[in-house]
JSON list of C-alpha atoms in Angstrom, two decimals:
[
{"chain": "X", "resi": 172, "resn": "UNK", "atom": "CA", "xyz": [0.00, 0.00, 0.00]},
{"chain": "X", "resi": 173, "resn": "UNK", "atom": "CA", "xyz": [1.11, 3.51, -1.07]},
{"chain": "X", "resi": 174, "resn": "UNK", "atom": "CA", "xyz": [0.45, 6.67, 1.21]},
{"chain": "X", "resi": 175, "resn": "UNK", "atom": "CA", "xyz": [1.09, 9.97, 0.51]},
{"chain": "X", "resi": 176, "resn": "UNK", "atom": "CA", "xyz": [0.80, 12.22, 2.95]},
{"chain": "X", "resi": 177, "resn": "UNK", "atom": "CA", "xyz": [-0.04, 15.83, 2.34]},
{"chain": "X", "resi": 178, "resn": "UNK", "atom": "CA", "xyz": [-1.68, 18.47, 3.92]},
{"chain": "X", "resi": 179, "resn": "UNK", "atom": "CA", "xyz": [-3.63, 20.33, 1.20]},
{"chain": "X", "resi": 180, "resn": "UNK", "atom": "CA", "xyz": [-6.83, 20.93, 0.94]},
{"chain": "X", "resi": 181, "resn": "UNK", "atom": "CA", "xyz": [-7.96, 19.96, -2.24]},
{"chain": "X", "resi": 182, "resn": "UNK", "atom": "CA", "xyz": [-6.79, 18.55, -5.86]},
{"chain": "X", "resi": 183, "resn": "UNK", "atom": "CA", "xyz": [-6.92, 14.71, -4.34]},
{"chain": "X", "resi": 184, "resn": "UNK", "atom": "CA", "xyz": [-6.07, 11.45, -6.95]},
{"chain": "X", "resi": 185, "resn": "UNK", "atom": "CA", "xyz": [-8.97, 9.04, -6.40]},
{"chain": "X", "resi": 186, "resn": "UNK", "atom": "CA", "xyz": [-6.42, 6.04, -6.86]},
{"chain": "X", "resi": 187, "resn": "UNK", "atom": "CA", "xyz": [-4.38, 7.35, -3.76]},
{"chain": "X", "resi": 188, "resn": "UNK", "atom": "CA", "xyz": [-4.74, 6.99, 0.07]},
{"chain": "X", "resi": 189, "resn": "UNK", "atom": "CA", "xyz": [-4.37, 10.41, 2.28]},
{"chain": "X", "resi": 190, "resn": "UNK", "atom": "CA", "xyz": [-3.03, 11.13, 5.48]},
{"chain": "X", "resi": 191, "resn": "UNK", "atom": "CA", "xyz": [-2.30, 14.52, 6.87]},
{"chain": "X", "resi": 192, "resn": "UNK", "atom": "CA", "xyz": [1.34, 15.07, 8.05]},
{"chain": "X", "resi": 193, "resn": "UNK", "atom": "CA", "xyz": [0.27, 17.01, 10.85]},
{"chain": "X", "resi": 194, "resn": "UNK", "atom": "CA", "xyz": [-1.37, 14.56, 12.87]},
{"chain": "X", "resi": 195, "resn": "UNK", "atom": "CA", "xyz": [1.56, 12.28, 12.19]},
{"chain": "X", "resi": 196, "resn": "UNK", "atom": "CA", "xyz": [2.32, 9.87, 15.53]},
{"chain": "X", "resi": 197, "resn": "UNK", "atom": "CA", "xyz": [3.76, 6.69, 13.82]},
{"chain": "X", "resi": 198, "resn": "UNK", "atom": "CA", "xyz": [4.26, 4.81, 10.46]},
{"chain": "X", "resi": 199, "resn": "UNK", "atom": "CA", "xyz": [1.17, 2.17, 9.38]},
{"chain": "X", "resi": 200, "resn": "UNK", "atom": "CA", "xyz": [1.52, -1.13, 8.83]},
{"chain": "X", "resi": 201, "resn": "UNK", "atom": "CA", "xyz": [1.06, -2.29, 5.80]},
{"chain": "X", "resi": 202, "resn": "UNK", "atom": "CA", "xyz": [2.59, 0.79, 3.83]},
{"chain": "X", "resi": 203, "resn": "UNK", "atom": "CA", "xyz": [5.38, -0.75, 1.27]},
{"chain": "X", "resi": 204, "resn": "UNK", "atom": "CA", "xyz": [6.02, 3.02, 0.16]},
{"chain": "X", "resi": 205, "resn": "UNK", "atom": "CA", "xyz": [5.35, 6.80, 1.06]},
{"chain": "X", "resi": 206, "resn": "UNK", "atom": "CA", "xyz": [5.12, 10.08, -0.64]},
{"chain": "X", "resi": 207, "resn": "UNK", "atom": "CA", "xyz": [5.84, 12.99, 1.34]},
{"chain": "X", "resi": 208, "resn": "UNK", "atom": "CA", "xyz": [4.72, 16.52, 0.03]},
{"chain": "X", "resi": 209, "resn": "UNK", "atom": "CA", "xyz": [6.15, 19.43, 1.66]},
{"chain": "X", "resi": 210, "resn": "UNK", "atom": "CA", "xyz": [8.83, 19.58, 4.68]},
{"chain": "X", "resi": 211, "resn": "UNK", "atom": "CA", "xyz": [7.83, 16.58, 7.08]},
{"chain": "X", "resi": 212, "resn": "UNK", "atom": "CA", "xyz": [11.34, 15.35, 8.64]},
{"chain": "X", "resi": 213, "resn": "UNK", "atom": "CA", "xyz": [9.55, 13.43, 11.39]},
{"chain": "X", "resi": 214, "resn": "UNK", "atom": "CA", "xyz": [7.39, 10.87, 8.91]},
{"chain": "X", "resi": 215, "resn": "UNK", "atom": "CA", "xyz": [10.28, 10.91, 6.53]},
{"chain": "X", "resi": 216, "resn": "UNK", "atom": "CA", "xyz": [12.58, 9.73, 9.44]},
{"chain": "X", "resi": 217, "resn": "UNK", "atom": "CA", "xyz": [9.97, 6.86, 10.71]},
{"chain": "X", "resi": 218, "resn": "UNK", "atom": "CA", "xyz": [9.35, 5.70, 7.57]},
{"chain": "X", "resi": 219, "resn": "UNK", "atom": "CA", "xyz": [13.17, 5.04, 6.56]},
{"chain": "X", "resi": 220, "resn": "UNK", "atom": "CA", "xyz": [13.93, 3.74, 10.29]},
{"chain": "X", "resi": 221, "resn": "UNK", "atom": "CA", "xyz": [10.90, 1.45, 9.76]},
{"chain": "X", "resi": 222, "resn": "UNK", "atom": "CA", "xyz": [12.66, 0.20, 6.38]},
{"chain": "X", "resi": 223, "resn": "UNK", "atom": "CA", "xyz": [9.96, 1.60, 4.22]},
{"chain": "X", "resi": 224, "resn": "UNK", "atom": "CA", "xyz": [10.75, 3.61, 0.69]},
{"chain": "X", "resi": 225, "resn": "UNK", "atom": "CA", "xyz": [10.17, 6.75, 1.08]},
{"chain": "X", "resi": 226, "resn": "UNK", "atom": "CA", "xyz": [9.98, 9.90, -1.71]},
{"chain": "X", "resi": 227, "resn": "UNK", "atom": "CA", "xyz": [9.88, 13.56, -0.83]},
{"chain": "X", "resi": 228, "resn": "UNK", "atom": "CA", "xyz": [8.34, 15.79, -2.93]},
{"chain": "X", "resi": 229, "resn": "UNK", "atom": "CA", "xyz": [8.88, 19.87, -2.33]},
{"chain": "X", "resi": 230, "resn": "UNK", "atom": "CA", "xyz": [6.19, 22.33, -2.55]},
{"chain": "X", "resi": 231, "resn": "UNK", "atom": "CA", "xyz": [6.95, 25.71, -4.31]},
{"chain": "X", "resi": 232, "resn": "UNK", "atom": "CA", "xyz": [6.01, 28.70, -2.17]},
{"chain": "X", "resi": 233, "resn": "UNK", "atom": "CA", "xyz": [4.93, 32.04, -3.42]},
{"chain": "X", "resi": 234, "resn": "UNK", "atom": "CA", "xyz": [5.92, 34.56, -2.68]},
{"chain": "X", "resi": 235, "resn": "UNK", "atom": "CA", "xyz": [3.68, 37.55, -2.94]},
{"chain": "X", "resi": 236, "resn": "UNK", "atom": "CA", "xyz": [5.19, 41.13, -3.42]},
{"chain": "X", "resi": 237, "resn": "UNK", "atom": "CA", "xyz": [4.44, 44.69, -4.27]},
{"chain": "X", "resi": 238, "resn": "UNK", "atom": "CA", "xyz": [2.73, 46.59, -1.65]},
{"chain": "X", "resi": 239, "resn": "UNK", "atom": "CA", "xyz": [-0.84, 46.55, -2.64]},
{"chain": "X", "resi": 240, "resn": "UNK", "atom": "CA", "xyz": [-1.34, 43.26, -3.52]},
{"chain": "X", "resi": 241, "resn": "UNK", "atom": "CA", "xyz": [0.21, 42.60, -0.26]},
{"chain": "X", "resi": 242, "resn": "UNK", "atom": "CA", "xyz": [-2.17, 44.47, 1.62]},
{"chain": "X", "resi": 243, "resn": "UNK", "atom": "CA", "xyz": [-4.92, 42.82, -0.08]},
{"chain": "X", "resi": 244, "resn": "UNK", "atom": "CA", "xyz": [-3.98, 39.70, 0.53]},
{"chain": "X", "resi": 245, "resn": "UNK", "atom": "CA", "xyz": [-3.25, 40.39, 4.25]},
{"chain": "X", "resi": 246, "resn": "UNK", "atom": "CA", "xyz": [-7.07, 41.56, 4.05]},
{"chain": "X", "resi": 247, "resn": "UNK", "atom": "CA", "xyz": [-8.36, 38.92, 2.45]},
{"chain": "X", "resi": 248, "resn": "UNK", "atom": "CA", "xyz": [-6.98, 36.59, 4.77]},
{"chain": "X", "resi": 249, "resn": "UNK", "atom": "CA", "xyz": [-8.04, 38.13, 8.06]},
{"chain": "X", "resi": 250, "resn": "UNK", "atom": "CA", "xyz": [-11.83, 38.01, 6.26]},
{"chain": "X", "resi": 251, "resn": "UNK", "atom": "CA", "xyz": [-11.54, 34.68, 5.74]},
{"chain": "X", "resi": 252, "resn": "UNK", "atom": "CA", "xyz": [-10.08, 34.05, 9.53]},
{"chain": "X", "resi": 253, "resn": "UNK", "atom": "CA", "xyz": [-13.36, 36.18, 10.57]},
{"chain": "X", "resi": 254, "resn": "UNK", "atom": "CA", "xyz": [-15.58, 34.30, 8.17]},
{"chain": "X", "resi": 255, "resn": "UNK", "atom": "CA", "xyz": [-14.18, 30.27, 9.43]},
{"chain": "X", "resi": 256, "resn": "UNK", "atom": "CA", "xyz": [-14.36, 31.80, 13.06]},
{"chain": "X", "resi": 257, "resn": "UNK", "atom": "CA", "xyz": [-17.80, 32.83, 12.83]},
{"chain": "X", "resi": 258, "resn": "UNK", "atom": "CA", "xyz": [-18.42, 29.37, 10.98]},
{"chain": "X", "resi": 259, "resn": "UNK", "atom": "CA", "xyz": [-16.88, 27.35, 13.59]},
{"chain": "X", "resi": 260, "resn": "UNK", "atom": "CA", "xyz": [-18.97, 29.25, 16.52]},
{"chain": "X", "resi": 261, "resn": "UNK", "atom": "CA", "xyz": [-21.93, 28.08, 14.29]},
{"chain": "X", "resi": 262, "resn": "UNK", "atom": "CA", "xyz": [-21.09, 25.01, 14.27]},
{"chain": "X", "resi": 263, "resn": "UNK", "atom": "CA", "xyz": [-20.81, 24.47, 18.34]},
{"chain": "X", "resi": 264, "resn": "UNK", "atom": "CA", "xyz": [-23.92, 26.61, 18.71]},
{"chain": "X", "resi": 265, "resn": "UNK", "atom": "CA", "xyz": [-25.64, 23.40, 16.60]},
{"chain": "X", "resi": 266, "resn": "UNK", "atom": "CA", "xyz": [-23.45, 20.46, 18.07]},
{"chain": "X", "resi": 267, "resn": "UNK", "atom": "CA", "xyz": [-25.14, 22.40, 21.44]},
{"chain": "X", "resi": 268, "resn": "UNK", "atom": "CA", "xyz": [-21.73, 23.34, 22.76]},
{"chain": "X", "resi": 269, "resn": "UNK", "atom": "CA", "xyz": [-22.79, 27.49, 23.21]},
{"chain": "X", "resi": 270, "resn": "UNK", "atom": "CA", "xyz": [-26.22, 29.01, 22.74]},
{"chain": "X", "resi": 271, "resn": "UNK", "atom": "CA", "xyz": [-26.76, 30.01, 18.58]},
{"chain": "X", "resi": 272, "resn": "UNK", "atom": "CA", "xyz": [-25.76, 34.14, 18.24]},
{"chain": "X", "resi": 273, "resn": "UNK", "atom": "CA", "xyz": [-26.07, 36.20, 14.78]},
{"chain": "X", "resi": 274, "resn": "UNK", "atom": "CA", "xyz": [-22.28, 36.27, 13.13]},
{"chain": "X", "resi": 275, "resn": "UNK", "atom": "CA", "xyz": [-21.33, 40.26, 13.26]},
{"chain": "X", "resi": 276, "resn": "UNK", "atom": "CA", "xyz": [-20.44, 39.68, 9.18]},
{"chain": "X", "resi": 277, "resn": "UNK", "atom": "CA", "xyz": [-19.22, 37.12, 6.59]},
{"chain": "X", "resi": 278, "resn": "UNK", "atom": "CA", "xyz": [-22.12, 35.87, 4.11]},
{"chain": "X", "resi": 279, "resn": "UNK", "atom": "CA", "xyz": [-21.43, 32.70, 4.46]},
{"chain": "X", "resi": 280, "resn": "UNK", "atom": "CA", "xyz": [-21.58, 32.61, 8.62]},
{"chain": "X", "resi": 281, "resn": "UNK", "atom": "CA", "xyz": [-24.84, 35.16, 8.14]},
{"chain": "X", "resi": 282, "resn": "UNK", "atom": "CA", "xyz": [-26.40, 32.54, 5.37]},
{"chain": "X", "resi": 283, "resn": "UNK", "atom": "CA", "xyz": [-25.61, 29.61, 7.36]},
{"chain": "X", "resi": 284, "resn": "UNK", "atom": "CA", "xyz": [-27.15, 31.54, 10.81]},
{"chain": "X", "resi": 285, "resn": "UNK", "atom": "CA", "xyz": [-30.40, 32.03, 8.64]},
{"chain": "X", "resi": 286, "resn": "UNK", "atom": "CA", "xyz": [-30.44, 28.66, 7.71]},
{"chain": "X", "resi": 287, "resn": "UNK", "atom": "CA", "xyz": [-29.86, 27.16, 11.04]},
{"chain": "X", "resi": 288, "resn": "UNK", "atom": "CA", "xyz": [-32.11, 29.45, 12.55]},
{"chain": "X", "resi": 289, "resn": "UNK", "atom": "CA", "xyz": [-35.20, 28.00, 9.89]},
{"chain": "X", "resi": 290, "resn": "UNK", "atom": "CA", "xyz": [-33.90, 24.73, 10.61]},
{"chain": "X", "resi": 291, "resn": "UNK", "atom": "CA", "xyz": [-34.42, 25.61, 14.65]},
{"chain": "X", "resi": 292, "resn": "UNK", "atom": "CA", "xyz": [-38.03, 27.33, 13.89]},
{"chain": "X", "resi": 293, "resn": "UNK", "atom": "CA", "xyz": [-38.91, 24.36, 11.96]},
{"chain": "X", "resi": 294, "resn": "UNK", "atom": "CA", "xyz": [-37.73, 21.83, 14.51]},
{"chain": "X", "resi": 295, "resn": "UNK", "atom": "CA", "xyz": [-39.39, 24.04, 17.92]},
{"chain": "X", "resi": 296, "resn": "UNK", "atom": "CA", "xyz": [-42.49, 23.90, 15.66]},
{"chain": "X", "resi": 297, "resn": "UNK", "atom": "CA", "xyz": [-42.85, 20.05, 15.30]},
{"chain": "X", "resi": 298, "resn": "UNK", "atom": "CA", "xyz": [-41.77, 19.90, 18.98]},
{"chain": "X", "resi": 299, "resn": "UNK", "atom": "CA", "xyz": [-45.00, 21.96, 19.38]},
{"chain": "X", "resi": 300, "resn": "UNK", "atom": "CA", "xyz": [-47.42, 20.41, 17.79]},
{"chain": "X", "resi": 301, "resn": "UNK", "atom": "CA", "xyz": [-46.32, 17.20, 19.30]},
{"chain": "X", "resi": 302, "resn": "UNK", "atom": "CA", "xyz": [-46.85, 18.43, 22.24]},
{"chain": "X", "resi": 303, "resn": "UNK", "atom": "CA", "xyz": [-50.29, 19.69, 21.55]},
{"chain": "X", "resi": 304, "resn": "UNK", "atom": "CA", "xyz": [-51.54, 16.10, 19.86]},
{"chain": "X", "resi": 305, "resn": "UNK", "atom": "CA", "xyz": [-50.03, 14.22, 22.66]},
{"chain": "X", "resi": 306, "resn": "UNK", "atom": "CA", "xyz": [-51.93, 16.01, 25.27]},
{"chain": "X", "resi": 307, "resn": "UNK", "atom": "CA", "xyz": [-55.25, 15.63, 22.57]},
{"chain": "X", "resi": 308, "resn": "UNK", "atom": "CA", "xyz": [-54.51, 12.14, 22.97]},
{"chain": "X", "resi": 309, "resn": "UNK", "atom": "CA", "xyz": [-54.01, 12.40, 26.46]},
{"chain": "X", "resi": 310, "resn": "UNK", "atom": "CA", "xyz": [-57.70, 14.33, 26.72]},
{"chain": "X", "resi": 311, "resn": "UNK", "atom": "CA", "xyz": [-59.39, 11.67, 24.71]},
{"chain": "X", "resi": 312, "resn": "UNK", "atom": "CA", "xyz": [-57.64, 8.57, 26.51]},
{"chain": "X", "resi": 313, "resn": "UNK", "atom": "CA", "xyz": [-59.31, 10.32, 29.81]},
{"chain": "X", "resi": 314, "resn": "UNK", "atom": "CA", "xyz": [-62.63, 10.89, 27.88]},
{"chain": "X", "resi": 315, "resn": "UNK", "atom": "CA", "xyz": [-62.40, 6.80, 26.38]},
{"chain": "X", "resi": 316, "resn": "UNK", "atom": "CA", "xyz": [-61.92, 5.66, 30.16]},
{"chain": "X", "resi": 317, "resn": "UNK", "atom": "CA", "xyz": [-64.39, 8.01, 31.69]},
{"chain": "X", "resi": 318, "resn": "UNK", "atom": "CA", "xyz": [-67.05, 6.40, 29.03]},
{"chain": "X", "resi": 319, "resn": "UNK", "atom": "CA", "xyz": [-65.97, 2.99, 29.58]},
{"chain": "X", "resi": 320, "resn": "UNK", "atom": "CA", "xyz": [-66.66, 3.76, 33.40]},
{"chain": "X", "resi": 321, "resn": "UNK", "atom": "CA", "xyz": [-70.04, 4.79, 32.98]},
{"chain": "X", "resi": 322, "resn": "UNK", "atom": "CA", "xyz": [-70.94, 2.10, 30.47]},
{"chain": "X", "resi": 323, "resn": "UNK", "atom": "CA", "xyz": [-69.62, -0.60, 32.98]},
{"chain": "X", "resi": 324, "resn": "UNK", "atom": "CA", "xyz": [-71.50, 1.40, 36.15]},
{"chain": "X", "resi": 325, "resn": "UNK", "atom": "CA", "xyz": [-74.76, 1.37, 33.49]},
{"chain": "X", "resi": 326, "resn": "UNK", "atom": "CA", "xyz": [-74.07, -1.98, 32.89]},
{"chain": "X", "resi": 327, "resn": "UNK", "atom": "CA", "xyz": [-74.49, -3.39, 37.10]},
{"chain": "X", "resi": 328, "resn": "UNK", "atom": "CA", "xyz": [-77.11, -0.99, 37.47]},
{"chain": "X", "resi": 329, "resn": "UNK", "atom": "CA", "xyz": [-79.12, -2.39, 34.77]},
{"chain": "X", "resi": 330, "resn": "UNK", "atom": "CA", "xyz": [-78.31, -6.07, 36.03]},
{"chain": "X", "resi": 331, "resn": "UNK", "atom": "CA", "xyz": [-79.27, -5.19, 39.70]},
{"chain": "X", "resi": 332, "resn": "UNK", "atom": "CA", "xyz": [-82.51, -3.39, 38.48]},
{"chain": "X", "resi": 333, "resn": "UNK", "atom": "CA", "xyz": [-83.39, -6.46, 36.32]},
{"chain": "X", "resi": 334, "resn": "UNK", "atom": "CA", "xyz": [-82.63, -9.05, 39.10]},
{"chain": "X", "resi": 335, "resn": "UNK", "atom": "CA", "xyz": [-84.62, -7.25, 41.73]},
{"chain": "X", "resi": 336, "resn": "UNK", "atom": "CA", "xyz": [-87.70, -7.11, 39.25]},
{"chain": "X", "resi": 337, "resn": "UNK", "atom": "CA", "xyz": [-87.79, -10.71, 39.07]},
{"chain": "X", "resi": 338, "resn": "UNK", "atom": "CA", "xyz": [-86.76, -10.97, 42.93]},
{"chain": "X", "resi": 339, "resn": "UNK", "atom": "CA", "xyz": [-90.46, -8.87, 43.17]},
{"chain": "X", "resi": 340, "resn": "UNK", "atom": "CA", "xyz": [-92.22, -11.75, 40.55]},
{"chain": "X", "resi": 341, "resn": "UNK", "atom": "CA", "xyz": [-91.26, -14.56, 42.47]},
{"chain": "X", "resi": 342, "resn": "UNK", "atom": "CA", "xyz": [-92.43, -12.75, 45.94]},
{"chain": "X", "resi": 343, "resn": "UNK", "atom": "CA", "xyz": [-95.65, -11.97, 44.07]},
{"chain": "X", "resi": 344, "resn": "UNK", "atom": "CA", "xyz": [-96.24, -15.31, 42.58]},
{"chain": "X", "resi": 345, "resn": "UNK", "atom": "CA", "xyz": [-95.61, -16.53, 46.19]},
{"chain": "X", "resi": 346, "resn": "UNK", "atom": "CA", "xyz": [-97.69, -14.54, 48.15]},
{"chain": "X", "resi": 347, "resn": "UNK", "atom": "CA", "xyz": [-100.81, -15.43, 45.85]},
{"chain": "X", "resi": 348, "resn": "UNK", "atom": "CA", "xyz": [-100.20, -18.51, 46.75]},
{"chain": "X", "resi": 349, "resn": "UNK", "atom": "CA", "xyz": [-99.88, -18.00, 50.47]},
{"chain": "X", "resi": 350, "resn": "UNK", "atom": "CA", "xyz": [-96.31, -18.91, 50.59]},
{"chain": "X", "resi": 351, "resn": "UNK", "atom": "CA", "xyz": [-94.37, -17.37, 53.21]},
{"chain": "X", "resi": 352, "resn": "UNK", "atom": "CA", "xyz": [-90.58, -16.84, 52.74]},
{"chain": "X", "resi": 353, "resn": "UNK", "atom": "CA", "xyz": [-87.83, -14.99, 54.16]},
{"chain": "X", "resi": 354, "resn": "UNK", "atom": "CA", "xyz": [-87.86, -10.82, 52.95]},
{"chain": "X", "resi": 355, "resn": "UNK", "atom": "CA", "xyz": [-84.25, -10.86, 52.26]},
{"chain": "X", "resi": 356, "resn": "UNK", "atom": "CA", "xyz": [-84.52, -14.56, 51.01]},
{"chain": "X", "resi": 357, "resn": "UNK", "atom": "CA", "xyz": [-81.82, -14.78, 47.58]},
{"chain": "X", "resi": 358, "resn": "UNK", "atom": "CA", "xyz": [-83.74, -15.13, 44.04]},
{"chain": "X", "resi": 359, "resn": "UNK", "atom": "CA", "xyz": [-82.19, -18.48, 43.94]},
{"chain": "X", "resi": 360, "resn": "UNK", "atom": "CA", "xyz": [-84.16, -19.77, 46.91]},
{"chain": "X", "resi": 361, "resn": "UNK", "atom": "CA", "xyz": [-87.26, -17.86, 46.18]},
{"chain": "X", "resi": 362, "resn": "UNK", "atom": "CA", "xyz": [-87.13, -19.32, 42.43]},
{"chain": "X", "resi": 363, "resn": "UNK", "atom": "CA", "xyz": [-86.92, -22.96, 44.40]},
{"chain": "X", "resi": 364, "resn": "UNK", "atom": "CA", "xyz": [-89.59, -22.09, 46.14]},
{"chain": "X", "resi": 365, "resn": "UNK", "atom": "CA", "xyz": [-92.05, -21.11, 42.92]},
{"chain": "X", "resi": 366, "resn": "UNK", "atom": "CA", "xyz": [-90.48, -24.12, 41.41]},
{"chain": "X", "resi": 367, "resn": "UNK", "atom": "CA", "xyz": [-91.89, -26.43, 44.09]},
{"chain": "X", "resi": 368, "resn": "UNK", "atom": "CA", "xyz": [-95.40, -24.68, 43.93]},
{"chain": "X", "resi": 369, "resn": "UNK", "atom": "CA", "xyz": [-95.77, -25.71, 40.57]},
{"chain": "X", "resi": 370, "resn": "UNK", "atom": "CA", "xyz": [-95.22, -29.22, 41.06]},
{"chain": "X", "resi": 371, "resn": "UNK", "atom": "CA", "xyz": [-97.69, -29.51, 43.83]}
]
């Protein structure tokens, strides 16, 4: 396996395997050769101790000169320091490190603020209607058992009501008959009871 390791930012080969120099701690296994861009004595010196081949390949520097140009540059740069500073405090303020704050300037850290901040909106707004249907279901839960209750409590009160009617039938059909029984006697013994008087 060939590595090469670089640390620029962009222009990668598909066909190759990356590693960044700077968080260099100690050769791979596996690596039969290495590429080395740029001014990395430390993972040039492991490699060759380890027995590995190892190429270096120098990277030409610019360097920029007149005075305006210069000073342009300069500027540029601290905008873009300003502008990934801004986009790195975004990026805690989602990952819920620090609370989410408007960047002071940079389009990109202002677009990405608006974004996040629809994203939040959005987000806080399905947390609120939630919310509101889970205590809906909550209300109509209550309302299912509070029917269910009465329907059961309807239920016994229409058995007792029916049971005492034909408790009164049976005492009736007795007492035309001149049966005595018991005044709290059970339906069960009062229905023996009209039982026998039919037989006799």
């Amino acid at each position: 396996m060939e590595l090469t390791y670089s640390n620029q930012r962009g222009g990668f080969d598909p066909g190759k395997r990356y590693r960044n120099p700077e968080h260099f701690d100690k050769p791979e296994a596996g690596v039969t050769s290495v590429l080395v861009v740029g001014d990395w004595p430390n993972v040039v010196a492991a490699y060759k101790v380890a027995g590995i081949d190892v190429s270096v390949k120098e990277v030409v520097r610019v360097q920029v000169t007149g005075g305006s140009d210069q000073e342009e540059l300069k500027e540029l740069v601290g905008k873009l320091r300003a502008e990934s500073g801004a986009i790195r405090v975004l990026i805690e303020s989602v990952e819920g490190l620090i609370p989410l704050e408007h960047p002071e300037a940079g389009e990109l850290p202002i677009r990405l603020f608006d974004a996040l901040t629809a994203i939040h909106a959005g987000i806080q707004s399905l947390r609120d209607n939630r919310d509101v249907e889970v205590e809906k279901s909550r209300t109509l839960q209550k309302q299912v058992d509070d029917l269910l209750s009465q329907a059961e409590q309807a239920r016994l009160e229409t058995d007792e009501s029916k049971e005492a009617k034909e408790v009164a039938e049976l005492k009736t059909k007795l007492d035309v008959a001149g049966i005595t029984y018991r005044a709290n006697a059970s339906k069960e013994s009062l229905q023996k009871q009209v039982d026998e008087l039919s037989k006799s």
